[in-house]
């Protein structure tokens, strides 16, 4: 099957590469020549475990191609995936200019039947806007070429995206005609040989499903974070509480880990967009999600508040080590990362910071260009030098079982602020550390 993927960001590149992996002929389009040059040279513009090897393998096999030629891309695939960015606007709504631009380009150049698939996370009603954009371009040309528009939201976790695509737990397809549904079933057949995972529904329900899924997961996280803050004041242990409620099959264990707040490109943006959609399109206030967002914004400052409670509100002359910059492990993504707020808080209070992350430091340098008081270390040990305390902000595996004796020897004071609850409090405190975690 010939497939065009518009956008070589996180969703587009993973989707296109995985579709090529099962034998499809895939052309990935991006209007950014720098991205295409990286890909043609054998690199990738993002960090995702296993993706670079898969890209190189499929390029070598002749199944995966890259281009900046919009007309070529519009002609190439019967199925046209729109996987461009939908960044949040100032009011929290999703910016749809790149989606509608992609749709117009398809309509401008298409000459035969196309299935146009919204893969980007988009507000309810976007398919209607895409249909209108394509129809407008066809009308300008005076042609009536047939096409279908489908909503097929992605459910990829950064750090595990290849497994999520190759072994999906569900494939949501929103469409309103049988031909499009048959094309989508054929496309996803290689990914569901064990049993049918494809759920077909109307387009608007599919569009809402993506937002609802991320909003639910964000809600669980904020709920546990608030409960952790309460547990701390009541003398309870949130880890024990997590096991106690997670054992209920109606609740389960997933997304019940307390921490220093969620970040990334999905949860913050999608919660904001859903709140905005409800207000603008339905005249509703989503009270639960409004509280979820407020709780998460506050949670990102809990770790720095603990530092100030321990060392004083003014941190002049204090130096801190930070392990972890990415919003979560196995990615270099620092969008809405908790580390950004922690670093800002510490620097604003007069402290200096040395940070280490296995992959996100180049991205951190873009986020904090030339910021005084912030430096970077090449490894975990380097970050500890001359530090008054250690802050753990991202749950990288290499942080889970460190050399505590070396940490204690390097720090001026044996204090660990753990924003991801990686360690057993009794064990760490038994080694002579002050251990301040979240809800422990």
Tab-separated table of C-alpha atoms in Angstrom, residues 219-221 223-225 227-228 237-258:
chain	number	residue	atom	x	y	z
A	219	UNK	CA	-6.626	13.119	36.165
A	220	UNK	CA	-5.249	9.959	37.780
A	221	UNK	CA	-1.817	11.550	38.090
A	223	UNK	CA	-5.357	12.831	41.978
A	224	UNK	CA	-2.425	10.776	43.269
A	225	UNK	CA	-0.223	13.846	43.584
A	227	UNK	CA	-3.307	12.510	47.765
A	228	UNK	CA	0.478	12.261	48.232
A	237	UNK	CA	2.909	6.642	52.956
A	238	UNK	CA	1.500	7.201	49.455
A	239	UNK	CA	3.289	4.086	48.170
A	240	UNK	CA	1.330	1.931	50.597
A	241	UNK	CA	-1.851	3.749	49.621
A	242	UNK	CA	-1.068	3.170	45.928
A	243	UNK	CA	-0.733	-0.571	46.461
A	244	UNK	CA	-3.876	-0.623	48.536
A	245	UNK	CA	-6.100	1.066	45.979
A	246	UNK	CA	-4.349	-0.327	42.899
A	247	UNK	CA	-5.178	-3.868	43.965
A	248	UNK	CA	-8.831	-3.045	43.301
A	249	UNK	CA	-9.376	-4.262	39.702
A	250	UNK	CA	-11.775	-1.375	39.119
A	251	UNK	CA	-8.864	1.013	39.688
A	252	UNK	CA	-5.687	-0.860	38.725
A	253	UNK	CA	-2.072	0.200	39.212
A	254	UNK	CA	-1.385	2.184	36.053
A	255	UNK	CA	-0.789	5.934	36.353
A	256	UNK	CA	-1.052	5.873	40.143
A	257	UNK	CA	2.519	6.953	40.860
A	258	UNK	CA	2.843	10.191	42.787
